PDB file of C-alpha atoms and ligand atoms in Angstrom:
ATOM      1  CA  MET A   1      14.719  -9.139   7.402  1.00 34.00           C
ATOM      2  CA  ILE A   2      16.322  -8.617   4.113  1.00 37.00           C
ATOM      3  CA  ASN A   3      14.348  -5.459   2.476  1.00 41.00           C
ATOM      4  CA  THR A   4      12.980  -6.128  -1.320  1.00 48.00           C
ATOM      5  CA  LEU A   5      10.897  -3.638  -2.968  1.00 60.00           C
ATOM      6  CA  THR A   6       8.333  -6.597  -4.036  1.00 72.00           C
ATOM      7  CA  PRO A   7       5.064  -6.975  -1.471  1.00 89.00           C
ATOM      8  CA  THR A   8       6.643  -8.172   1.712  1.00 93.00           C
ATOM      9  CA  GLU A   9       4.944 -10.898   3.761  1.00 95.00           C
ATOM     10  CA  PHE A  10       2.961 -10.678   6.803  1.00 97.00           C
ATOM     11  CA  PRO A  11       5.171 -11.776   9.938  1.00 97.00           C
ATOM     12  CA  ASN A  12       3.889 -14.725  12.053  1.00 97.00           C
ATOM     13  CA  PRO A  13       2.294 -12.770  15.321  1.00 96.00           C
ATOM     14  CA  ASP A  14       3.066 -15.952  16.989  1.00 96.00           C
ATOM     15  CA  GLU A  15       6.988 -15.601  15.888  1.00 97.00           C
ATOM     16  CA  PHE A  16       7.231 -12.190  15.975  1.00 97.00           C
ATOM     17  CA  GLU A  17       8.148  -9.671  19.160  1.00 98.00           C
ATOM     18  CA  PRO A  18       5.899  -6.681  18.939  1.00 98.00           C
ATOM     19  CA  LEU A  19       7.926  -3.523  17.589  1.00 98.00           C
ATOM     20  CA  ASP A  20       8.201  -0.251  19.629  1.00 98.00           C
ATOM     21  CA  PHE A  21       6.985   1.482  16.092  1.00 98.00           C
ATOM     22  CA  LEU A  22       6.865   1.328  12.953  1.00 98.00           C
ATOM     23  CA  VAL A  23       7.221   3.843  10.683  1.00 98.00           C
ATOM     24  CA  VAL A  24       4.897   4.214   7.479  1.00 98.00           C
ATOM     25  CA  ALA A  25       6.652   5.623   4.593  1.00 98.00           C
ATOM     26  CA  PRO A  26       5.614   6.171   1.040  1.00 97.00           C
ATOM     27  CA  HIS A  27       8.730   5.394  -1.207  1.00 97.00           C
ATOM     28  CA  PRO A  28      12.116   3.813   0.314  1.00 97.00           C
ATOM     29  CA  ASP A  29      14.175   7.019   1.604  1.00 97.00           C
ATOM     30  CA  ASP A  30      11.204   8.744   3.206  1.00 97.00           C
ATOM     31  CA  ALA A  31      11.740   7.391   6.364  1.00 98.00           C
ATOM     32  CA  GLU A  32      15.535   8.172   6.450  1.00 98.00           C
ATOM     33  CA  ILE A  33      14.938  11.771   5.617  1.00 98.00           C
ATOM     34  CA  GLY A  34      12.227  12.595   7.517  1.00 98.00           C
ATOM     35  CA  MET A  35      13.627  10.539  10.999  1.00 98.00           C
ATOM     36  CA  GLY A  36      16.418   8.585  10.573  1.00 98.00           C
ATOM     37  CA  GLY A  37      18.438   9.773  13.449  1.00 98.00           C
ATOM     38  CA  THR A  38      14.821   9.291  15.663  1.00 98.00           C
ATOM     39  CA  ILE A  39      14.908   5.824  14.302  1.00 98.00           C
ATOM     40  CA  MET A  40      18.388   5.015  15.046  1.00 98.00           C
ATOM     41  CA  ARG A  41      18.210   7.022  18.577  1.00 98.00           C
ATOM     42  CA  MET A  42      15.574   4.732  19.706  1.00 98.00           C
ATOM     43  CA  ILE A  43      17.264   1.662  18.454  1.00 98.00           C
ATOM     44  CA  ASP A  44      20.552   2.771  20.238  1.00 97.00           C
ATOM     45  CA  GLN A  45      18.321   2.807  23.440  1.00 97.00           C
ATOM     46  CA  GLY A  46      16.965  -0.767  22.847  1.00 98.00           C
ATOM     47  CA  MET A  47      13.697  -0.170  20.703  1.00 98.00           C
ATOM     48  CA  ARG A  48      12.361  -2.484  18.480  1.00 98.00           C
ATOM     49  CA  VAL A  49      11.587  -0.433  15.349  1.00 98.00           C
ATOM     50  CA  GLY A  50      10.506  -1.059  11.964  1.00 98.00           C
ATOM     51  CA  VAL A  51       9.859   0.648   8.627  1.00 98.00           C
ATOM     52  CA  LEU A  52       7.052  -0.308   6.126  1.00 98.00           C
ATOM     53  CA  ASP A  53       7.576   1.374   2.657  1.00 98.00           C
ATOM     54  CA  LEU A  54       4.238   1.455   0.747  1.00 97.00           C
ATOM     55  CA  THR A  55       5.473   1.523  -2.770  1.00 96.00           C
ATOM     56  CA  SER A  56       8.770   0.800  -4.523  1.00 94.00           C
ATOM     57  CA  GLY A  57       9.231   4.400  -5.002  1.00 94.00           C
ATOM     58  CA  GLU A  58       9.935   3.903  -8.537  1.00 94.00           C
ATOM     59  CA  PRO A  59      10.084   5.112 -11.319  1.00 94.00           C
ATOM     60  CA  THR A  60      12.194   8.146 -10.646  1.00 94.00           C
ATOM     61  CA  PRO A  61      14.471   9.915 -13.150  1.00 95.00           C
ATOM     62  CA  GLN A  62      17.805   8.520 -12.070  1.00 94.00           C
ATOM     63  CA  GLY A  63      16.658   5.056  -9.923  1.00 94.00           C
ATOM     64  CA  SER A  64      15.507   1.596 -11.605  1.00 94.00           C
ATOM     65  CA  MET A  65      13.946  -1.027  -9.578  1.00 93.00           C
ATOM     66  CA  GLU A  66      17.472  -2.919  -8.659  1.00 94.00           C
ATOM     67  CA  THR A  67      19.152   0.068  -7.704  1.00 95.00           C
ATOM     68  CA  ARG A  68      16.637   0.678  -5.228  1.00 95.00           C
ATOM     69  CA  ILE A  69      16.508  -2.235  -4.067  1.00 94.00           C
ATOM     70  CA  ARG A  70      20.250  -2.223  -3.146  1.00 96.00           C
ATOM     71  CA  GLU A  71      20.303   1.395  -1.662  1.00 97.00           C
ATOM     72  CA  THR A  72      16.831   0.469   0.196  1.00 97.00           C
ATOM     73  CA  ALA A  73      18.902  -2.691   1.422  1.00 96.00           C
ATOM     74  CA  ALA A  74      21.632  -0.588   1.932  1.00 97.00           C
ATOM     75  CA  ALA A  75      20.019   2.202   4.393  1.00 98.00           C
ATOM     76  CA  THR A  76      18.457  -0.846   6.024  1.00 98.00           C
ATOM     77  CA  ALA A  77      22.022  -1.975   7.280  1.00 97.00           C
ATOM     78  CA  VAL A  78      23.125   1.386   8.083  1.00 98.00           C
ATOM     79  CA  MET A  79      19.759   1.901  10.778  1.00 98.00           C
ATOM     80  CA  LYS A  80      19.980  -1.814  11.751  1.00 98.00           C
ATOM     81  CA  LEU A  81      16.407  -1.563  12.042  1.00 98.00           C
ATOM     82  CA  THR A  82      14.388  -4.512  13.720  1.00 98.00           C
ATOM     83  CA  TRP A  83      12.238  -4.881  10.567  1.00 98.00           C
ATOM     84  CA  ARG A  84      11.481  -3.486   7.221  1.00 97.00           C
ATOM     85  CA  GLY A  85       8.896  -4.553   4.320  1.00 96.00           C
ATOM     86  CA  ASN A  86       7.332  -3.221   0.980  1.00 96.00           C
ATOM     87  CA  ALA A  87       3.297  -3.063   1.025  1.00 97.00           C
ATOM     88  CA  GLY A  88       3.606  -3.253  -2.681  1.00 95.00           C
ATOM     89  CA  LEU A  89       1.376  -0.718  -3.630  1.00 96.00           C
ATOM     90  CA  VAL A  90       1.888   1.638  -7.059  1.00 94.00           C
ATOM     91  CA  ASN A  91       4.068   4.487  -6.578  1.00 94.00           C
ATOM     92  CA  ARG A  92       2.445   7.215  -8.270  1.00 94.00           C
ATOM     93  CA  ALA A  93      -0.983   5.746  -7.867  1.00 94.00           C
ATOM     94  CA  LEU A  94      -1.220   5.810  -4.258  1.00 96.00           C
ATOM     95  CA  GLU A  95      -4.561   6.339  -2.635  1.00 96.00           C
ATOM     96  CA  ASN A  96      -6.623   5.956   0.334  1.00 96.00           C
ATOM     97  CA  THR A  97      -8.468   2.265  -0.628  1.00 97.00           C
ATOM     98  CA  ILE A  98     -10.428  -0.433   1.650  1.00 97.00           C
ATOM     99  CA  GLU A  99      -7.695  -2.573  -0.401  1.00 97.00           C
ATOM    100  CA  ALA A 100      -4.767  -0.607   0.582  1.00 97.00           C
ATOM    101  CA  ARG A 101      -5.970   0.301   3.842  1.00 98.00           C
ATOM    102  CA  VAL A 102      -6.703  -3.212   4.764  1.00 98.00           C
ATOM    103  CA  ARG A 103      -3.062  -4.233   3.133  1.00 97.00           C
ATOM    104  CA  ILE A 104      -1.695  -1.846   5.747  1.00 98.00           C
ATOM    105  CA  ALA A 105      -3.972  -2.588   9.047  1.00 98.00           C
ATOM    106  CA  SER A 106      -2.340  -6.406   7.864  1.00 98.00           C
ATOM    107  CA  TYR A 107       1.094  -5.507   8.893  1.00 98.00           C
ATOM    108  CA  ILE A 108      -0.272  -3.337  12.163  1.00 98.00           C
ATOM    109  CA  ARG A 109      -1.691  -6.724  13.156  1.00 98.00           C
ATOM    110  CA  CYS A 110       1.155  -8.874  12.793  1.00 98.00           C
ATOM    111  CA  LEU A 111       3.460  -6.250  13.715  1.00 98.00           C
ATOM    112  CA  ARG A 112       1.647  -5.143  16.698  1.00 98.00           C
ATOM    113  CA  PRO A 113       3.923  -1.745  17.509  1.00 98.00           C
ATOM    114  CA  ARG A 114       3.100   0.452  20.274  1.00 98.00           C
ATOM    115  CA  TRP A 115       3.211   4.011  18.117  1.00 98.00           C
ATOM    116  CA  LEU A 116       2.511   4.727  14.595  1.00 98.00           C
ATOM    117  CA  PHE A 117       4.667   7.394  12.492  1.00 98.00           C
ATOM    118  CA  ALA A 118       3.217   8.503   9.597  1.00 98.00           C
ATOM    119  CA  PRO A 119       4.140  11.453   7.204  1.00 98.00           C
ATOM    120  CA  TYR A 120       3.038  15.213   7.945  1.00 96.00           C
ATOM    121  CA  HIS A 121      -0.790  16.035   6.930  1.00 91.00           C
ATOM    122  CA  HIS A 122       0.637  18.805   4.312  1.00 91.00           C
ATOM    123  CA  ASP A 123       2.532  18.011   1.244  1.00 91.00           C
ATOM    124  CA  ALA A 124       2.313  18.977  -2.281  1.00 91.00           C
ATOM    125  CA  HIS A 125       3.163  15.128  -3.546  1.00 94.00           C
ATOM    126  CA  PRO A 126      -0.135  13.128  -3.834  1.00 95.00           C
ATOM    127  CA  ASP A 127       1.504   9.872  -2.537  1.00 96.00           C
ATOM    128  CA  HIS A 128       2.644  11.625   0.497  1.00 96.00           C
ATOM    129  CA  LEU A 129      -0.779  12.778   1.629  1.00 96.00           C
ATOM    130  CA  ALA A 130      -2.730   9.175   0.202  1.00 97.00           C
ATOM    131  CA  ALA A 131       0.070   7.401   2.941  1.00 98.00           C
ATOM    132  CA  THR A 132      -0.863   9.826   5.887  1.00 98.00           C
ATOM    133  CA  LEU A 133      -5.034   9.026   5.299  1.00 98.00           C
ATOM    134  CA  LEU A 134      -4.120   5.362   4.981  1.00 98.00           C
ATOM    135  CA  THR A 135      -1.970   5.309   7.946  1.00 98.00           C
ATOM    136  CA  GLU A 136      -4.661   6.933   9.997  1.00 98.00           C
ATOM    137  CA  ALA A 137      -7.566   4.977   8.567  1.00 98.00           C
ATOM    138  CA  ALA A 138      -5.138   1.530   8.776  1.00 98.00           C
ATOM    139  CA  ARG A 139      -4.414   2.163  12.922  1.00 98.00           C
ATOM    140  CA  PHE A 140      -7.910   1.628  13.092  1.00 98.00           C
ATOM    141  CA  GLN A 141      -8.990  -0.703  10.620  1.00 98.00           C
ATOM    142  CA  ALA A 142      -6.400  -2.990  12.393  1.00 98.00           C
ATOM    143  CA  LYS A 143      -8.413  -2.910  15.309  1.00 98.00           C
ATOM    144  CA  LEU A 144     -11.419  -4.743  13.956  1.00 98.00           C
ATOM    145  CA  SER A 145     -12.910  -7.665  14.878  1.00 97.00           C
ATOM    146  CA  LYS A 146     -14.691 -10.462  12.871  1.00 97.00           C
ATOM    147  CA  THR A 147     -12.550  -9.558   9.710  1.00 96.00           C
ATOM    148  CA  ASP A 148     -10.197 -12.059   7.737  1.00 96.00           C
ATOM    149  CA  MET A 149      -7.411  -9.895   8.470  1.00 97.00           C
ATOM    150  CA  PRO A 150      -4.307 -11.907   9.852  1.00 97.00           C
ATOM    151  CA  GLY A 151      -2.856 -11.403  13.631  1.00 97.00           C
ATOM    152  CA  PRO A 152      -4.878  -9.902  16.270  1.00 97.00           C
ATOM    153  CA  ARG A 153      -6.309  -7.162  16.386  1.00 98.00           C
ATOM    154  CA  HIS A 154      -4.468  -4.160  17.472  1.00 98.00           C
ATOM    155  CA  HIS A 155      -4.586  -0.400  18.024  1.00 98.00           C
ATOM    156  CA  PRO A 156      -1.272   1.613  18.030  1.00 98.00           C
ATOM    157  CA  GLU A 157      -2.175   3.791  21.226  1.00 97.00           C
ATOM    158  CA  ARG A 158      -0.784   7.204  19.371  1.00 97.00           C
ATOM    159  CA  LEU A 159      -0.133   8.251  15.950  1.00 98.00           C
ATOM    160  CA  TYR A 160       2.571  10.795  15.489  1.00 98.00           C
ATOM    161  CA  TYR A 161       3.434  12.976  12.153  1.00 98.00           C
ATOM    162  CA  TYR A 162       7.180  13.316  11.275  1.00 98.00           C
ATOM    163  CA  PHE A 163       8.148  15.442   8.150  1.00 97.00           C
ATOM    164  CA  CYS A 164       9.188  14.438   4.459  1.00 93.00           C
ATOM    165  CA  ILE A 165       7.742  17.175   2.945  1.00 87.00           C
ATOM    166  CA  HIS A 166       7.691  18.534  -0.218  1.00 85.00           C
ATOM    167  CA  LEU A 167       6.450  22.092   0.022  1.00 84.00           C
ATOM    168  CA  ARG A 168       8.983  25.138   1.880  1.00 84.00           C
ATOM    169  CA  LEU A 169       6.491  25.083   4.542  1.00 86.00           C
ATOM    170  CA  ALA A 170       7.575  27.358   8.517  1.00 88.00           C
ATOM    171  CA  VAL A 171       5.929  24.320  10.135  1.00 91.00           C
ATOM    172  CA  GLN A 172       5.607  24.564  13.638  1.00 94.00           C
ATOM    173  CA  PRO A 173       6.690  21.316  15.108  1.00 97.00           C
ATOM    174  CA  ALA A 174       4.764  19.782  18.401  1.00 97.00           C
ATOM    175  CA  TRP A 175       8.778  18.435  19.505  1.00 97.00           C
ATOM    176  CA  ILE A 176      11.777  17.849  18.075  1.00 98.00           C
ATOM    177  CA  VAL A 177      14.195  14.910  19.185  1.00 98.00           C
ATOM    178  CA  ASP A 178      18.201  15.744  19.597  1.00 98.00           C
ATOM    179  CA  ILE A 179      19.830  13.432  17.255  1.00 98.00           C
ATOM    180  CA  SER A 180      23.030  14.730  17.305  1.00 98.00           C
ATOM    181  CA  ASP A 181      24.682  11.838  18.170  1.00 98.00           C
ATOM    182  CA  GLN A 182      23.285   9.858  15.417  1.00 98.00           C
ATOM    183  CA  TRP A 183      23.774  12.633  12.601  1.00 98.00           C
ATOM    184  CA  GLU A 184      26.381  11.337  10.695  1.00 98.00           C
ATOM    185  CA  ARG A 185      24.561   8.045  10.310  1.00 98.00           C
ATOM    186  CA  LYS A 186      21.168   9.435   9.271  1.00 98.00           C
ATOM    187  CA  MET A 187      23.204  11.456   6.521  1.00 98.00           C
ATOM    188  CA  ALA A 188      25.235   7.837   5.847  1.00 98.00           C
ATOM    189  CA  ALA A 189      21.662   6.386   5.418  1.00 98.00           C
ATOM    190  CA  VAL A 190      20.470   9.310   3.743  1.00 98.00           C
ATOM    191  CA  ARG A 191      23.111   8.977   0.724  1.00 97.00           C
ATOM    192  CA  ALA A 192      22.658   5.396   0.816  1.00 98.00           C
ATOM    193  CA  PHE A 193      19.788   6.346  -2.127  1.00 97.00           C
ATOM    194  CA  GLU A 194      22.304   8.252  -4.321  1.00 96.00           C
ATOM    195  CA  SER A 195      19.990   7.643  -7.544  1.00 95.00           C
ATOM    196  CA  GLN A 196      17.228   9.815  -5.678  1.00 94.00           C
ATOM    197  CA  MET A 197      19.651  12.287  -3.524  1.00 94.00           C
ATOM    198  CA  ILE A 198      22.891  12.859  -6.012  1.00 95.00           C
ATOM    199  CA  THR A 199      22.835  11.719  -9.342  1.00 95.00           C
ATOM    200  CA  GLY A 200      22.097  13.699 -11.705  1.00 94.00           C
ATOM    201  CA  ARG A 201      20.648  16.796  -9.128  1.00 95.00           C
ATOM    202  CA  PRO A 202      22.071  20.391  -9.029  1.00 93.00           C
ATOM    203  CA  THR A 203      25.920  20.233  -7.777  1.00 94.00           C
ATOM    204  CA  THR A 204      25.540  23.944  -7.251  1.00 95.00           C
ATOM    205  CA  PRO A 205      24.831  24.904  -3.502  1.00 95.00           C
ATOM    206  CA  PRO A 206      22.498  24.228  -1.786  1.00 95.00           C
ATOM    207  CA  THR A 207      22.571  20.662  -2.765  1.00 95.00           C
ATOM    208  CA  LEU A 208      19.615  18.498  -1.756  1.00 95.00           C
ATOM    209  CA  ILE A 209      21.973  17.175   0.690  1.00 96.00           C
ATOM    210  CA  ASP A 210      23.216  20.764   2.024  1.00 96.00           C
ATOM    211  CA  ARG A 211      19.429  21.627   2.439  1.00 95.00           C
ATOM    212  CA  ILE A 212      18.815  18.096   4.579  1.00 96.00           C
ATOM    213  CA  ARG A 213      21.877  19.089   6.580  1.00 97.00           C
ATOM    214  CA  HIS A 214      20.938  22.765   6.981  1.00 96.00           C
ATOM    215  CA  GLU A 215      17.979  21.454   8.161  1.00 96.00           C
ATOM    216  CA  GLY A 216      18.875  19.148  10.184  1.00 97.00           C
ATOM    217  CA  GLU A 217      21.139  22.059  11.904  1.00 98.00           C
ATOM    218  CA  HIS A 218      17.718  24.402  12.155  1.00 97.00           C
ATOM    219  CA  TRP A 219      15.787  21.721  14.639  1.00 98.00           C
ATOM    220  CA  GLY A 220      19.179  21.048  16.435  1.00 98.00           C
ATOM    221  CA  ARG A 221      19.693  25.018  16.821  1.00 98.00           C
ATOM    222  CA  LEU A 222      16.058  25.531  18.276  1.00 97.00           C
ATOM    223  CA  ILE A 223      16.740  23.074  20.911  1.00 97.00           C
ATOM    224  CA  ASN A 224      20.874  23.998  21.881  1.00 98.00           C
ATOM    225  CA  ARG A 225      21.863  21.012  19.803  1.00 98.00           C
ATOM    226  CA  THR A 226      23.876  20.573  16.736  1.00 98.00           C
ATOM    227  CA  HIS A 227      21.316  18.291  14.844  1.00 98.00           C
ATOM    228  CA  GLY A 228      17.469  17.588  15.648  1.00 98.00           C
ATOM    229  CA  GLU A 229      14.274  16.051  13.653  1.00 98.00           C
ATOM    230  CA  PRO A 230      10.910  17.689  14.305  1.00 98.00           C
ATOM    231  CA  PHE A 231       7.548  15.957  14.883  1.00 98.00           C
ATOM    232  CA  ASP A 232       3.848  17.095  15.214  1.00 97.00           C
ATOM    233  CA  THR A 233       0.698  15.333  16.752  1.00 97.00           C
ATOM    234  CA  LYS A 234      -2.845  15.563  16.472  1.00 96.00           C
ATOM    235  CA  GLU A 235      -3.618  14.364  19.858  1.00 93.00           C
ATOM    236  CA  PRO A 236      -1.687  15.498  23.352  1.00 94.00           C
ATOM    237  CA  LEU A 237       1.638  14.214  24.036  1.00 93.00           C
ATOM    238  CA  ALA A 238       1.202  12.027  27.421  1.00 91.00           C
ATOM    239  CA  MET A 239       4.481  11.880  29.802  1.00 92.00           C
ATOM    240  CA  SER A 240       5.098  10.112  32.840  1.00 94.00           C
ATOM    241  CA  SER A 241       7.879  12.411  33.957  1.00 96.00           C
ATOM    242  CA  LEU A 242       9.386  15.741  32.948  1.00 95.00           C
ATOM    243  CA  ARG A 243      12.905  13.984  33.388  1.00 94.00           C
ATOM    244  CA  ASP A 244      13.511  14.147  29.406  1.00 90.00           C
ATOM    245  CA  LEU A 245      12.724  17.048  28.286  1.00 94.00           C
ATOM    246  CA  LEU A 246      16.143  19.562  27.268  1.00 90.00           C
TER     247      LEU A 246
HETATM  248 ZN1   ZN B 301       8.675  10.313  -1.003  1.00 51.12          ZN
END
């Protein structure tokens, strides 16, 4: 589906094959920064992956709606997402309201992801904190019966957290994914948001792009790979095998 930043229609659940996982992002670019490499690694392995941006992300100092639409489409094409949509909620004013919760739950019921990914639950940006709370609430809301929400009742089995934080935290992730093979494509998807990552930003190292690269190298070094992405979980990880542990 082509991304736009206007509210996306709910997919018809009778025609839409369920997603393996859905990444809920406060703004277009957060999914790319936080877990773009993991998204592409799982798509490389045949999974169906969607991104639901909650807001347009605009206004920003260097951006515009037209620019952000173009940049989001470019990043979506790099990642080869199965589905991307925008919930049409208001940037800089995201709140855990019942209306917003029902809207996100409606996407969950129509897309039927097995897992959800939400922003890490500790951040400086109020939109990011609201996105975390909204995703947690919408996960529960999506399984309710006797409602007028579209789609069948659905409860994603797991909710995990990715890091797209505005705090300089020394975080202790629950696990790290090896994204060495996806690294260059991740950075292409991140750079697609030129108005956010490059234009008007300080050019003295470390630039914002440098910082993202250093983080990828840092997490990679901890698992003896070139690049990695960290994740957190509140519930224990369930494994059928230890074979994929590095
Ligand atoms: Zn954001």
